[in-house]
Tab-separated table of C-alpha atoms and ligand atoms in Angstrom:
chain	number	residue	atom	x	y	z
A	15	MET	CA	29.859	-36.994	-4.634
A	16	ALA	CA	26.735	-37.107	-2.836
A	17	LYS	CA	23.580	-36.883	-5.926
A	18	SER	CA	21.620	-34.167	-4.719
A	19	LYS	CA	18.384	-34.653	-3.586
A	20	THR	CA	15.295	-32.117	-5.450
A	21	VAL	CA	12.039	-30.881	-4.401
A	22	PHE	CA	9.359	-29.001	-5.601
A	23	VAL	CA	8.291	-25.966	-3.757
A	24	CYS	CA	4.831	-23.767	-4.509
A	25	GLN	CA	6.222	-20.371	-5.496
A	26	ASN	CA	3.496	-19.421	-4.026
A	27	CYS	CA	3.065	-20.803	-0.093
A	28	GLY	CA	6.509	-22.683	0.114
A	29	SER	CA	5.128	-25.855	0.245
A	30	GLU	CA	7.380	-29.033	-0.998
A	31	SER	CA	5.796	-31.449	-2.712
A	32	PRO	CA	8.254	-34.663	-3.094
A	33	LYS	CA	6.976	-35.184	-6.966
A	34	TRP	CA	5.216	-32.522	-9.205
A	35	ILE	CA	1.755	-31.467	-8.493
A	36	GLY	CA	-0.391	-29.148	-10.851
A	37	LYS	CA	-2.227	-27.627	-7.522
A	38	CYS	CA	-1.383	-26.804	-4.424
A	39	TYR	CA	-2.647	-28.518	-1.665
A	40	SER	CA	-2.000	-26.321	0.935
A	41	CYS	CA	-2.451	-22.439	-0.542
A	42	GLY	CA	-4.922	-23.980	-3.574
A	43	GLU	CA	-2.453	-21.939	-5.840
A	44	TRP	CA	-2.486	-24.236	-9.827
A	45	ASN	CA	0.756	-24.765	-11.604
A	46	THR	CA	2.697	-22.698	-9.217
A	47	TYR	CA	5.341	-26.274	-7.912
A	48	VAL	CA	9.742	-25.794	-9.211
A	49	GLU	CA	11.931	-27.982	-8.797
A	50	GLU	CA	14.597	-27.121	-6.402
A	51	ILE	CA	17.650	-28.427	-5.079
A	52	ALA	CA	16.630	-29.586	-1.898
A	53	ILE	CA	19.136	-27.992	1.491
A	54	VAL	CA	20.521	-31.274	2.992
A	55	GLY	CA	20.757	-31.176	6.716
A	56	LYS	CA	21.509	-28.050	8.627
A	57	GLN	CA	23.276	-24.701	7.228
A	58	SER	CA	26.505	-24.337	8.708
A	59	GLY	CA	27.616	-22.337	11.356
A	60	SER	CA	29.557	-19.286	10.022
A	61	LEU	CA	26.262	-17.362	10.147
A	62	SER	CA	26.601	-16.087	14.265
A	63	ALA	CA	25.019	-18.847	15.838
A	64	SER	CA	24.944	-18.110	20.141
A	65	PRO	CA	23.820	-21.137	21.594
A	66	SER	CA	24.080	-19.098	25.083
A	67	SER	CA	22.289	-16.298	23.784
A	68	ALA	CA	19.042	-19.267	23.552
A	69	SER	CA	19.337	-20.815	26.406
A	70	ALA	CA	19.257	-17.551	28.331
A	71	ARG	CA	16.142	-16.459	26.003
A	72	THR	CA	13.821	-19.774	26.248
A	73	LYS	CA	12.859	-19.328	30.201
A	74	PRO	CA	8.425	-18.982	30.833
A	75	VAL	CA	8.092	-15.351	33.090
A	76	PRO	CA	4.934	-14.016	33.303
A	77	VAL	CA	3.906	-11.578	31.380
A	78	ASN	CA	3.953	-8.929	33.351
A	79	GLU	CA	7.871	-9.193	34.196
A	80	VAL	CA	8.764	-9.114	31.405
A	81	ALA	CA	11.842	-6.471	31.567
A	82	VAL	CA	11.207	-3.805	28.304
A	83	ASP	CA	13.429	-1.236	27.603
A	84	GLN	CA	12.273	1.442	26.221
A	85	VAL	CA	13.807	1.656	22.687
A	86	PRO	CA	12.920	4.732	21.107
A	87	ARG	CA	11.852	4.717	17.544
A	88	ILE	CA	14.028	6.102	14.910
A	89	ASP	CA	13.028	8.860	13.302
A	90	THR	CA	13.116	7.907	9.320
A	91	ARG	CA	12.989	12.538	9.120
A	92	ILE	CA	10.704	11.343	6.487
A	93	GLY	CA	6.954	12.182	8.306
A	94	GLU	CA	4.858	9.600	5.444
A	95	PHE	CA	6.815	6.779	6.226
A	96	ASN	CA	7.021	7.683	10.340
A	97	ARG	CA	3.214	7.113	10.146
A	98	VAL	CA	2.882	4.048	8.316
A	99	LEU	CA	5.325	2.923	10.299
A	100	GLY	CA	3.821	3.986	13.625
A	101	GLY	CA	5.830	5.960	14.202
A	102	GLY	CA	9.659	5.539	13.153
A	103	MET	CA	11.686	1.821	12.827
A	104	VAL	CA	12.039	0.046	15.491
A	105	PRO	CA	15.287	-1.248	16.432
A	106	GLY	CA	15.831	-4.700	15.192
A	107	ALA	CA	13.018	-4.913	13.082
A	108	LEU	CA	12.427	-6.511	9.751
A	109	VAL	CA	10.384	-4.478	7.738
A	110	LEU	CA	9.455	-5.858	4.171
A	111	LEU	CA	9.088	-2.670	1.583
A	112	GLY	CA	6.739	-4.381	-1.779
A	113	GLY	CA	5.383	-2.361	-5.041
A	114	GLU	CA	5.500	-2.866	-8.732
A	115	PRO	CA	8.854	-2.426	-10.692
A	116	GLY	CA	9.041	1.095	-11.390
A	117	ILE	CA	7.161	2.497	-8.262
A	118	GLY	CA	9.487	4.370	-6.623
A	119	LYS	CA	10.708	2.238	-3.734
A	120	SER	CA	14.262	2.305	-4.433
A	121	THR	CA	14.024	6.063	-4.566
A	122	LEU	CA	11.870	6.200	-1.801
A	123	VAL	CA	14.509	4.195	1.223
A	124	LEU	CA	17.432	5.821	-0.760
A	125	GLN	CA	16.105	9.463	-0.222
A	126	MET	CA	15.718	7.972	3.837
A	127	ALA	CA	19.265	6.731	4.045
A	128	MET	CA	20.169	10.374	2.828
A	129	GLN	CA	18.484	12.063	5.151
A	130	LEU	CA	18.965	9.865	8.138
A	131	THR	CA	22.335	11.820	9.095
A	132	SER	CA	21.852	10.426	12.864
A	133	HIS	CA	22.994	6.777	11.595
A	134	THR	CA	25.502	4.287	9.307
A	135	VAL	CA	23.350	3.528	7.008
A	136	LEU	CA	24.458	0.125	4.747
A	137	TYR	CA	22.494	0.473	1.480
A	138	VAL	CA	23.421	-3.176	-0.528
A	139	SER	CA	22.184	-3.245	-3.599
A	140	GLY	CA	21.789	-6.504	-6.151
A	141	GLU	CA	20.430	-4.650	-8.815
A	142	GLU	CA	22.046	-0.831	-9.470
A	143	SER	CA	25.770	-0.371	-9.388
A	144	PRO	CA	27.004	2.335	-6.417
A	145	GLN	CA	27.419	4.669	-9.301
A	146	GLN	CA	23.779	4.180	-10.067
A	147	ILE	CA	22.904	4.481	-6.472
A	148	LYS	CA	25.279	7.690	-6.769
A	149	LEU	CA	23.738	9.034	-9.425
A	150	ARG	CA	20.226	8.788	-8.241
A	151	ALA	CA	21.379	10.226	-5.074
A	152	ASP	CA	22.585	13.213	-6.343
A	153	ARG	CA	18.614	13.886	-8.166
A	154	LEU	CA	17.459	13.096	-4.612
A	155	SER	CA	20.132	15.003	-1.829
A	156	LYS	CA	22.114	18.464	-1.995
A	157	ASP	CA	23.498	16.788	1.184
A	158	GLN	CA	26.954	14.895	0.734
A	159	GLY	CA	25.918	11.695	2.349
A	160	ALA	CA	29.381	10.387	4.174
A	161	HIS	CA	26.816	8.616	6.103
A	162	CYS	CA	25.635	6.211	4.054
A	163	LEU	CA	27.919	3.411	2.473
A	164	VAL	CA	26.194	1.624	-0.763
A	165	VAL	CA	27.668	-1.132	-2.225
A	166	SER	CA	26.740	-3.331	-4.781
A	167	GLU	CA	26.363	-7.600	-3.314
A	168	THR	CA	24.115	-10.048	-4.168
A	169	SER	CA	25.734	-12.919	-1.445
A	170	LEU	CA	24.163	-13.239	2.211
A	171	GLU	CA	27.767	-14.677	3.479
A	172	LYS	CA	29.171	-10.980	1.806
A	173	ILE	CA	26.425	-9.127	3.292
A	174	ILE	CA	27.155	-10.259	6.642
A	175	ASN	CA	30.709	-9.664	6.491
A	176	HIS	CA	29.804	-5.966	5.439
A	177	ILE	CA	27.505	-5.889	8.489
A	178	ASP	CA	30.280	-6.988	10.827
A	179	ASN	CA	33.032	-4.902	9.375
A	180	THR	CA	30.343	-1.202	9.286
A	181	ASN	CA	28.549	-1.935	12.610
A	182	PRO	CA	25.327	0.159	10.068
A	183	GLY	CA	22.243	1.649	12.063
A	184	LEU	CA	20.341	0.716	9.475
A	185	LEU	CA	20.410	-2.044	7.084
A	186	ILE	CA	18.828	-1.581	3.392
A	187	ILE	CA	18.567	-4.480	1.268
A	188	ASP	CA	17.530	-3.951	-2.571
A	189	SER	CA	16.168	-6.146	-2.881
A	190	VAL	CA	15.300	-9.464	-1.387
A	191	GLN	CA	15.197	-11.489	-4.170
A	192	THR	CA	18.649	-10.185	-5.746
A	193	MET	CA	20.140	-12.323	-2.235
A	194	GLU	CA	22.115	-15.813	-2.397
A	195	ARG	CA	23.652	-17.589	0.248
A	196	GLU	CA	25.977	-20.443	0.212
A	197	GLY	CA	24.761	-23.702	0.231
A	198	VAL	CA	20.960	-23.234	-1.310
A	199	GLU	CA	21.291	-24.573	-4.757
A	200	SER	CA	18.142	-22.968	-6.111
A	201	ALA	CA	18.490	-19.845	-7.909
A	202	PRO	CA	17.737	-16.065	-6.908
A	203	GLY	CA	14.677	-15.524	-6.068
A	204	SER	CA	12.834	-19.004	-5.520
A	205	VAL	CA	10.822	-19.794	-2.088
A	206	SER	CA	14.378	-21.398	-0.737
A	207	GLN	CA	16.486	-18.743	-1.515
A	208	ILE	CA	14.449	-15.122	-0.610
A	209	ARG	CA	13.888	-18.043	2.862
A	210	GLU	CA	16.999	-19.301	3.879
A	211	CYS	CA	18.557	-15.248	3.004
A	212	THR	CA	15.669	-13.304	5.007
A	213	ALA	CA	16.103	-15.939	7.976
A	214	ALA	CA	19.552	-15.711	8.346
A	215	ILE	CA	19.629	-11.434	7.662
A	216	LEU	CA	16.268	-11.477	10.335
A	217	ARG	CA	18.613	-13.625	13.013
A	218	VAL	CA	21.215	-10.794	12.549
A	219	ALA	CA	18.773	-7.902	12.694
A	220	LYS	CA	17.664	-9.213	16.078
A	221	GLU	CA	21.096	-10.546	17.763
A	222	ARG	CA	22.449	-6.950	16.610
A	223	SER	CA	18.151	-5.103	17.269
A	224	LEU	CA	19.479	-3.868	14.047
A	225	PRO	CA	16.435	-2.264	11.490
A	226	VAL	CA	16.543	-3.745	8.078
A	227	LEU	CA	14.840	-2.194	4.919
A	228	LEU	CA	14.456	-5.273	1.945
A	229	ILE	CA	12.399	-4.396	-1.071
A	230	GLY	CA	10.812	-6.708	-2.406
A	231	HIS	CA	9.179	-7.136	-5.874
A	232	ILE	CA	5.510	-7.393	-7.036
A	233	ASN	CA	4.403	-10.504	-9.220
A	234	LYS	CA	1.546	-10.123	-11.548
A	235	GLU	CA	-1.143	-11.011	-9.550
A	236	GLY	CA	0.032	-8.408	-7.346
A	237	SER	CA	1.047	-10.197	-4.510
A	238	LEU	CA	4.302	-10.076	-3.493
A	239	ALA	CA	6.396	-12.022	-5.086
A	240	GLY	CA	6.973	-15.242	-4.202
A	241	PRO	CA	5.986	-16.068	-0.902
A	242	LYS	CA	3.469	-15.657	2.185
A	243	VAL	CA	6.189	-17.237	3.643
A	244	LEU	CA	7.969	-14.001	4.008
A	245	GLU	CA	5.424	-12.099	4.815
A	246	HIS	CA	5.401	-14.170	8.188
A	247	MET	CA	9.232	-13.674	8.905
A	248	VAL	CA	9.042	-10.517	9.019
A	249	ASP	CA	7.991	-7.820	11.494
A	250	VAL	CA	6.088	-5.438	8.966
A	251	VAL	CA	4.756	-5.239	5.534
A	252	LEU	CA	4.462	-1.827	3.497
A	253	GLN	CA	3.325	-1.762	0.005
A	254	PHE	CA	4.107	1.181	-2.373
A	255	GLU	CA	1.354	1.739	-4.591
A	256	GLY	CA	0.091	4.402	-7.555
A	257	ASP	CA	-0.701	4.219	-11.040
A	258	ARG	CA	2.770	4.680	-12.883
A	259	HIS	CA	1.427	7.581	-15.125
A	260	TYR	CA	0.404	10.125	-12.385
A	261	MET	CA	1.959	10.923	-10.094
A	262	TYR	CA	0.453	10.417	-6.616
A	263	ARG	CA	2.187	7.159	-4.645
A	264	ILE	CA	0.962	5.599	-1.692
A	265	LEU	CA	1.993	3.691	1.217
A	266	ARG	CA	0.174	1.304	2.621
A	267	SER	CA	0.782	-1.108	5.581
A	268	ILE	CA	-0.534	-4.478	5.499
A	269	LYS	CA	1.215	-5.769	8.387
A	270	ASN	CA	2.298	-4.093	11.254
A	271	ARG	CA	3.879	-5.662	14.504
A	272	PHE	CA	4.367	-2.304	16.486
A	273	GLY	CA	1.567	-0.406	15.396
A	274	SER	CA	-1.795	0.264	12.677
A	275	THR	CA	-2.554	-1.223	9.774
A	276	SER	CA	-4.610	1.843	8.844
A	277	GLU	CA	-2.201	4.101	8.106
A	278	ILE	CA	-1.094	5.208	4.379
A	279	GLY	CA	1.500	7.403	3.192
A	280	ILE	CA	0.675	9.648	0.175
A	281	PHE	CA	3.683	11.186	-2.131
A	282	GLU	CA	3.879	13.023	-4.957
A	283	MET	CA	6.504	11.910	-7.445
A	284	GLN	CA	8.564	14.567	-8.696
A	285	GLY	CA	12.021	14.848	-10.884
A	286	ASN	CA	13.811	15.284	-7.653
A	287	GLY	CA	12.591	12.900	-6.000
A	288	LEU	CA	9.335	12.447	-3.710
A	289	ARG	CA	7.139	14.593	-2.419
A	290	GLU	CA	5.259	14.083	0.381
A	291	VAL	CA	1.842	15.575	0.823
A	292	THR	CA	0.326	15.962	3.814
A	293	ASN	CA	-2.974	17.450	2.916
A	294	PRO	CA	-3.962	15.123	-0.205
A	295	SER	CA	-7.746	17.354	-0.585
A	296	GLU	CA	-5.844	19.970	-1.855
A	297	MET	CA	-4.047	18.323	-4.257
A	298	LEU	CA	-6.917	15.725	-5.212
A	299	LEU	CA	-9.708	17.882	-6.630
A	300	ALA	CA	-9.050	19.322	-9.562
A	301	HIS	CA	-8.718	23.186	-9.805
A	302	GLN	CA	-12.871	24.321	-12.236
A	303	ASP	CA	-14.910	26.596	-11.054
A	304	GLU	CA	-17.444	25.281	-13.546
A	305	ASP	CA	-19.229	23.125	-12.891
A	306	MET	CA	-19.561	20.070	-15.122
A	307	SER	CA	-21.937	17.191	-15.627
A	308	GLY	CA	-20.387	13.628	-14.709
A	309	ILE	CA	-18.041	15.103	-11.247
A	310	ALA	CA	-19.226	14.523	-8.471
A	311	ILE	CA	-17.328	14.660	-5.255
A	312	ALA	CA	-16.612	12.511	-1.946
A	313	ALA	CA	-15.310	13.140	1.404
A	314	ALA	CA	-14.111	9.302	2.261
A	315	ILE	CA	-10.986	8.219	4.251
A	316	GLU	CA	-8.560	6.321	3.643
A	317	GLY	CA	-5.616	5.012	6.065
A	318	MET	CA	-6.634	7.544	9.155
A	319	ARG	CA	-6.700	10.380	7.196
A	320	PRO	CA	-10.210	12.065	5.607
A	321	PHE	CA	-9.792	13.750	2.440
A	322	LEU	CA	-12.432	15.012	-0.591
A	323	ILE	CA	-12.153	13.866	-3.945
A	324	GLU	CA	-13.589	13.632	-7.434
A	325	VAL	CA	-15.517	10.868	-8.662
A	326	GLN	CA	-16.015	11.365	-12.701
A	327	ALA	CA	-18.602	9.558	-14.734
A	328	LEU	CA	-18.722	8.899	-18.366
A	329	ALA	CA	-22.789	7.425	-19.368
A	330	SER	CA	-23.171	7.631	-23.289
A	331	THR	CA	-25.529	4.785	-25.334
A	332	ALA	CA	-23.770	2.103	-26.668
A	333	ALA	CA	-22.509	1.210	-29.866
A	334	TYR	CA	-22.540	-2.504	-29.726
A	335	GLY	CA	-25.180	-4.608	-28.429
A	336	THR	CA	-22.835	-5.228	-24.550
A	337	PRO	CA	-22.643	-2.321	-23.202
A	338	GLN	CA	-19.334	-1.470	-21.990
A	339	ARG	CA	-18.269	-0.881	-18.002
A	340	SER	CA	-15.333	0.751	-17.122
A	341	SER	CA	-12.844	1.506	-14.190
A	342	THR	CA	-10.254	3.037	-12.880
A	343	GLY	CA	-9.767	3.395	-8.831
A	344	PHE	CA	-13.002	1.778	-7.931
A	345	ASP	CA	-14.353	-1.591	-8.024
A	346	LEU	CA	-15.535	-2.628	-11.103
A	347	ARG	CA	-17.680	-5.078	-9.973
A	348	ARG	CA	-18.827	-2.921	-6.768
A	349	LEU	CA	-19.705	-0.474	-10.396
A	350	ASN	CA	-21.820	-2.683	-12.217
A	351	MET	CA	-23.648	-3.066	-8.869
A	352	LEU	CA	-24.224	0.690	-8.211
A	353	LEU	CA	-25.418	0.711	-11.615
A	354	ALA	CA	-27.435	-2.150	-11.268
A	355	VAL	CA	-29.564	-0.465	-8.234
A	356	LEU	CA	-30.045	2.549	-9.899
A	357	GLU	CA	-32.228	0.737	-11.930
A	358	LYS	CA	-34.131	-1.690	-10.207
A	359	ARG	CA	-34.286	1.194	-7.401
A	360	ALA	CA	-33.896	4.298	-8.517
A	361	GLY	CA	-35.590	3.595	-12.311
A	362	PHE	CA	-33.192	4.630	-13.876
A	363	LYS	CA	-31.904	3.076	-17.425
A	364	LEU	CA	-28.951	2.988	-18.229
A	365	ALA	CA	-29.094	-1.458	-19.535
A	366	ALA	CA	-27.980	-0.016	-22.774
A	367	LYS	CA	-25.777	2.408	-22.135
A	368	ASP	CA	-21.577	2.656	-21.609
A	369	VAL	CA	-20.409	3.107	-18.444
A	370	PHE	CA	-16.994	4.552	-17.284
A	371	LEU	CA	-15.783	5.405	-13.763
A	372	ASN	CA	-12.739	7.536	-12.901
A	373	ILE	CA	-11.841	8.712	-9.678
A	374	ALA	CA	-9.658	11.566	-10.408
A	375	GLY	CA	-5.693	11.392	-8.924
A	376	GLY	CA	-4.868	7.807	-10.116
A	377	LEU	CA	-5.996	6.828	-6.377
A	378	ARG	CA	-7.949	3.622	-5.480
A	379	VAL	CA	-10.236	4.168	-3.363
A	380	SER	CA	-11.540	1.044	-1.051
A	381	ASP	CA	-13.578	3.593	1.466
A	382	PRO	CA	-17.355	2.132	0.645
A	383	ALA	CA	-18.726	5.893	1.623
A	384	ILE	CA	-17.773	7.136	-2.025
A	385	ASP	CA	-20.626	4.723	-2.747
A	386	LEU	CA	-23.467	7.905	-3.476
A	387	SER	CA	-20.376	9.880	-4.879
A	388	VAL	CA	-20.316	7.321	-7.910
A	389	VAL	CA	-24.286	6.799	-7.930
A	390	SER	CA	-24.492	10.788	-8.584
A	391	ALA	CA	-21.838	11.295	-11.173
A	392	VAL	CA	-22.930	7.965	-13.719
A	393	LEU	CA	-26.764	10.311	-12.639
A	394	SER	CA	-25.379	13.368	-13.892
A	395	SER	CA	-23.865	12.499	-16.701
A	396	ASN	CA	-26.490	10.293	-17.593
A	397	THR	CA	-28.284	13.253	-17.494
A	398	ASP	CA	-26.304	15.784	-18.397
A	399	LEU	CA	-27.265	17.427	-14.891
A	400	SER	CA	-24.173	19.155	-13.527
A	401	VAL	CA	-23.932	18.479	-9.260
A	402	SER	CA	-23.141	21.982	-7.883
A	403	ARG	CA	-18.991	22.313	-6.844
A	404	GLU	CA	-19.866	23.294	-3.008
A	405	VAL	CA	-21.656	19.697	-2.745
A	406	CYS	CA	-19.578	16.961	-2.119
A	407	LEU	CA	-20.819	13.727	-0.986
A	408	THR	CA	-20.805	10.900	1.861
A	409	GLY	CA	-22.193	7.658	2.121
A	410	GLU	CA	-22.426	3.582	1.443
A	411	VAL	CA	-26.176	2.614	-0.676
A	412	GLY	CA	-27.476	-0.723	-0.270
A	413	LEU	CA	-28.871	-2.611	-2.647
A	414	SER	CA	-32.267	-1.495	-1.962
A	415	GLY	CA	-31.175	1.928	-2.485
A	416	GLU	CA	-31.127	3.153	0.911
A	417	ILE	CA	-27.728	5.070	2.238
A	418	ARG	CA	-26.872	3.401	4.474
A	419	PRO	CA	-24.567	5.094	7.448
A	420	VAL	CA	-20.773	5.459	7.525
A	421	THR	CA	-18.038	5.502	9.385
A	422	ARG	CA	-16.005	8.959	11.561
A	423	ILE	CA	-18.189	10.759	9.126
A	424	GLU	CA	-17.824	13.919	11.667
A	425	GLN	CA	-14.381	14.145	10.859
A	426	ARG	CA	-15.111	14.216	6.745
A	427	ILE	CA	-17.636	16.663	7.305
A	428	GLY	CA	-15.391	18.538	9.007
A	429	GLU	CA	-13.203	18.455	6.227
A	430	ALA	CA	-15.044	19.200	3.536
A	431	GLU	CA	-16.025	22.447	5.406
A	432	LYS	CA	-12.045	23.146	6.138
A	433	LEU	CA	-12.300	23.089	2.293
A	434	GLY	CA	-14.721	25.303	1.910
A	435	PHE	CA	-18.029	22.851	0.651
A	436	LYS	CA	-21.494	24.550	1.164
A	437	THR	CA	-23.242	21.288	1.558
A	438	ILE	CA	-22.570	17.809	2.121
A	439	VAL	CA	-25.081	14.908	1.638
A	440	VAL	CA	-24.480	12.315	4.022
A	441	PRO	CA	-26.372	9.351	5.326
A	442	ARG	CA	-30.105	10.028	7.611
A	443	TYR	CA	-29.210	7.206	9.870
A	444	ASN	CA	-25.262	8.315	11.693
A	445	LYS	CA	-26.757	9.070	14.592
A	446	GLY	CA	-26.365	10.884	17.402
A	447	ILE	CA	-24.442	13.248	15.847
A	448	ASP	CA	-24.760	17.064	15.850
A	449	PHE	CA	-24.742	18.792	13.233
A	450	LYS	CA	-25.219	21.984	14.180
A	451	LYS	CA	-21.505	22.297	15.808
A	452	PHE	CA	-20.972	23.016	11.544
A	453	ASP	CA	-20.669	25.875	9.697
A	454	ILE	CA	-21.289	23.894	6.185
A	455	ARG	CA	-24.616	23.043	5.764
A	456	VAL	CA	-24.994	18.938	6.097
A	457	VAL	CA	-28.227	17.272	4.594
A	458	GLN	CA	-29.613	13.883	5.387
A	459	ALA	CA	-30.508	11.655	3.212
A	460	GLY	CA	-31.940	8.098	3.544
A	461	LYS	CA	-33.102	7.011	0.362
A	462	LEU	CA	-30.829	7.834	-2.979
A	463	GLU	CA	-33.558	9.680	-4.127
A	464	GLU	CA	-33.591	12.314	-1.426
A	465	ALA	CA	-30.142	12.979	-1.889
A	466	PHE	CA	-31.105	12.858	-6.157
A	467	LYS	CA	-33.666	15.606	-5.050
A	468	GLN	CA	-31.149	17.914	-3.097
A	469	LEU	CA	-28.434	17.389	-5.631
A	470	PHE	CA	-30.563	18.358	-9.632
A	471	ALA	CA	-33.665	20.319	-8.059
B	3	TYD	P1	12.350	3.111	-8.375
B	3	TYD	O1	13.213	3.861	-7.375
B	3	TYD	O2	13.890	3.009	-9.399
B	3	TYD	O3	11.652	2.146	-8.557
B	3	TYD	P2	11.886	1.403	-7.944
B	3	TYD	O4	12.759	0.408	-7.647
B	3	TYD	O5	10.412	0.908	-6.945
B	3	TYD	O6	12.002	-0.259	-9.642
B	3	TYD	O7	12.084	4.560	-9.500
B	3	TYD	C1	11.450	4.345	-10.649
B	3	TYD	C2	11.242	5.512	-11.102
B	3	TYD	O8	10.857	6.776	-11.125
B	3	TYD	C3	12.045	5.960	-12.803
B	3	TYD	O9	11.130	5.399	-13.721
B	3	TYD	C4	12.052	7.179	-12.887
B	3	TYD	C5	11.025	7.654	-11.399
B	3	TYD	N1	11.654	9.179	-10.765
B	3	TYD	C6	11.293	10.305	-10.797
B	3	TYD	O10	10.547	10.219	-11.487
B	3	TYD	N2	12.644	11.176	-10.229
B	3	TYD	C7	12.732	11.058	-9.402
B	3	TYD	O11	13.847	11.685	-9.116
B	3	TYD	C8	13.538	9.496	-9.105
B	3	TYD	C9	14.708	9.485	-8.469
B	3	TYD	C10	12.818	8.750	-9.817
B	4	MG	MG1	14.464	-0.403	-8.197
């Protein structure tokens, strides 16, 4: 028997090296090289390589003469999922769905599979037995599910056999880390296995115009486990995220060859599966009538949708020398920056205070327009003066204490008005907007002091 050759492969980016190295020269990550058995020569052609179609495809043509047959997108029957995909699944597209363990990836795809009665769905699971899938399916849906075929399988060759035999309209693979291909000697989940298996699935998907949903795990650093190579190969990368202790889940698009990446889908995990949240604001605002200190409402935009979100802060005298700063759902460095601005530009003494910040509902918000409500909540807690619950705020805070303009201000004001707020504080520098057309009172503020005067007068 020939001696098998080994190479070291970066588990982050897929670069190879003949010997072990500590730092990847390609992606710069440390300690990511793992010894894998090299794939010698070409793979056997058993996975339906079709040379005839290749030669037909390789003639250059002017782009305006390329024939496109308008393929209808497949409606997934889950509105929020369609929204993130840009209108539904595209035939032949490879969609990678990533997320931490237990966040609800299998639940989401099974729910979709059960509802997609118009297509034969092949659900391949390398993690659960058909019995387990059946138990979950019973919880999720009352439908019979005769169109949804389940199989517990990890061998790529057998999966491709099943595709040939059942001719599905949608293929689901849970998860890509469990698949293994014969002839690739590395363990399932290694870069070589993932790359080879995904490439083979990709070929089948494109040949048959079969849409494929791949589930992928996320590693402890929060990126899709294994390799960046995977993200390059697929057409769409979606991420399912949320705090496991809360019921809200957000589906984000990181890459989409067929649509925008700015959309998000919001779900709520319930006892019988995921429920779509079409009106996020109403759920995210805690329903209290009393005014309380330390709370400010922000008019934020995540994806394309405006929603109002509650920012809670607690500032208390530090018990130890170094004050603690902690934040949930908001960037801690940004919080530190905002506290420094409050200290230096607005003259509030926060250096000896512990500051805790929390975005209600377990959401992670990256919209800078919530800055103004973050500083207002901190200040409200520090002075023990409440911000009226009829007021909401939007604005980015700059280093000199100025309130900087935000995007899509009219949508934010519209959402606040719709939810019955009486006043909204907006940046003065958002010019060219006719605020008179709104029924809500719009207060323009150029500096922090002006906003505070409005809130705490
Ligand atoms: P799961 O889809 O198995 O997560 P993943 O595939 O991402 O690892 O879902 C895991 C969690 O969802 C599990 O801890 C229980 C919860 N869950 C519900 O709350 N309601 C339900 O109807 C289902 C099916 C799961
Ligand atoms: Mg799962």
